[in-house]
């Protein structure tokens, strides 16, 4: 009986989660070395290339909500939640890449 009650409460808990949250926010941000870099440097060119690839592939039909790219010392990836459309994912990726 206690196990049945526990399972019922868990089911009800998940049933009450509001899935209508339309505001997308980046849930993780990681920067191991957040120092600035020189304008027109190789690093800046690589960073722009990675951000361009991420944004371009966010709306591609070839990915399943995840994409990884790398350009020398710059890595980038995104992963979209399953309840987010490809259009919303692409828009969120584009918005974050422009910051």
Coordinates of C-alpha atoms in Angstrom, one line a residue:
X1 CA 0.0 0.0 0.0
X2 CA 2.7 2.6 0.8
X3 CA 4.4 1.8 -2.5
X4 CA 1.2 2.3 -4.4
X5 CA 0.6 5.6 -2.7
X6 CA 4.1 6.7 -3.5
X7 CA 3.7 5.9 -7.2
X8 CA 0.3 7.7 -7.3
X9 CA 1.8 10.8 -5.7
X10 CA 4.8 10.7 -8.1
X11 CA 2.4 10.4 -11.1
X12 CA 0.3 13.3 -9.9
X13 CA 3.4 15.4 -9.3
X14 CA 4.4 15.0 -12.9
X15 CA 0.9 15.5 -14.2
X16 CA 0.8 19.0 -12.6
X17 CA 3.9 20.3 -14.2
X18 CA 3.0 23.2 -16.4
X19 CA 4.2 22.3 -19.9
X20 CA 3.0 25.7 -21.3
X21 CA 6.2 27.6 -20.5
X22 CA 6.9 29.3 -23.8
X23 CA 9.8 31.5 -22.6
X24 CA 13.1 29.7 -23.6
X25 CA 16.1 30.5 -21.5
X26 CA 19.6 29.0 -21.7
X27 CA 19.8 26.6 -18.9
X28 CA 23.6 26.2 -18.8
X29 CA 26.5 28.5 -19.5
X30 CA 30.1 27.4 -19.1
X31 CA 33.2 29.4 -19.7
X32 CA 36.4 27.9 -18.4
X33 CA 38.5 30.9 -19.4
X34 CA 36.4 34.0 -19.6
X35 CA 39.2 36.4 -20.4
X36 CA 38.8 38.7 -23.4
X37 CA 40.6 38.2 -26.7
X38 CA 42.2 40.4 -29.2
X39 CA 40.0 41.8 -32.0
X40 CA 40.7 40.2 -35.4
X41 CA 42.5 37.3 -33.8
X42 CA 42.5 33.7 -34.9
X43 CA 40.5 32.9 -31.8
X44 CA 37.8 35.4 -32.7
X45 CA 37.6 34.0 -36.3
X46 CA 37.2 30.5 -34.8
X47 CA 34.6 31.7 -32.4
X48 CA 32.6 33.3 -35.2
X49 CA 32.8 30.2 -37.3
X50 CA 31.6 27.9 -34.4
X51 CA 28.6 30.3 -33.6
X52 CA 27.7 30.5 -37.3
X53 CA 27.8 26.7 -37.6
X54 CA 25.6 26.3 -34.5
X55 CA 23.0 28.8 -35.7
X56 CA 23.0 27.3 -39.2
X57 CA 22.5 23.8 -37.9
X58 CA 19.9 24.7 -35.2
X59 CA 17.2 24.9 -37.9
X60 CA 18.5 22.0 -40.0
X61 CA 16.4 18.9 -40.6
X62 CA 19.5 16.8 -40.2
X63 CA 19.8 17.2 -36.4
X64 CA 17.6 15.8 -33.7
X65 CA 17.9 18.8 -31.3
X66 CA 21.6 18.4 -30.7
X67 CA 24.6 19.6 -32.6
X68 CA 28.3 19.9 -31.9
X69 CA 31.0 21.7 -33.8
X70 CA 34.6 22.7 -33.3
X71 CA 37.1 25.0 -34.9
X72 CA 40.6 24.5 -33.5
X73 CA 40.5 25.7 -29.9
X74 CA 36.8 26.7 -29.9
X75 CA 34.0 24.1 -29.2
X76 CA 30.3 24.7 -29.3
X77 CA 27.2 22.6 -28.8
X78 CA 23.5 23.0 -28.2
X79 CA 20.8 20.7 -27.1
X80 CA 17.1 21.5 -27.3
X81 CA 14.4 20.2 -25.0
X82 CA 12.0 17.7 -26.4
X83 CA 9.0 19.9 -26.0
X84 CA 10.6 22.8 -28.0
X85 CA 9.9 23.1 -31.7
X86 CA 12.9 23.3 -34.2
X87 CA 11.9 26.9 -34.9
X88 CA 12.0 27.9 -31.2
X89 CA 15.3 26.1 -30.8
X90 CA 16.8 27.8 -33.9
X91 CA 15.5 31.2 -32.6
X92 CA 17.0 30.6 -29.1
X93 CA 20.3 29.5 -30.6
X94 CA 20.5 32.5 -32.9
X95 CA 19.6 34.9 -30.0
X96 CA 22.2 33.5 -27.7
X97 CA 24.9 33.4 -30.4
X98 CA 24.4 37.1 -31.1
X99 CA 25.1 38.1 -27.4

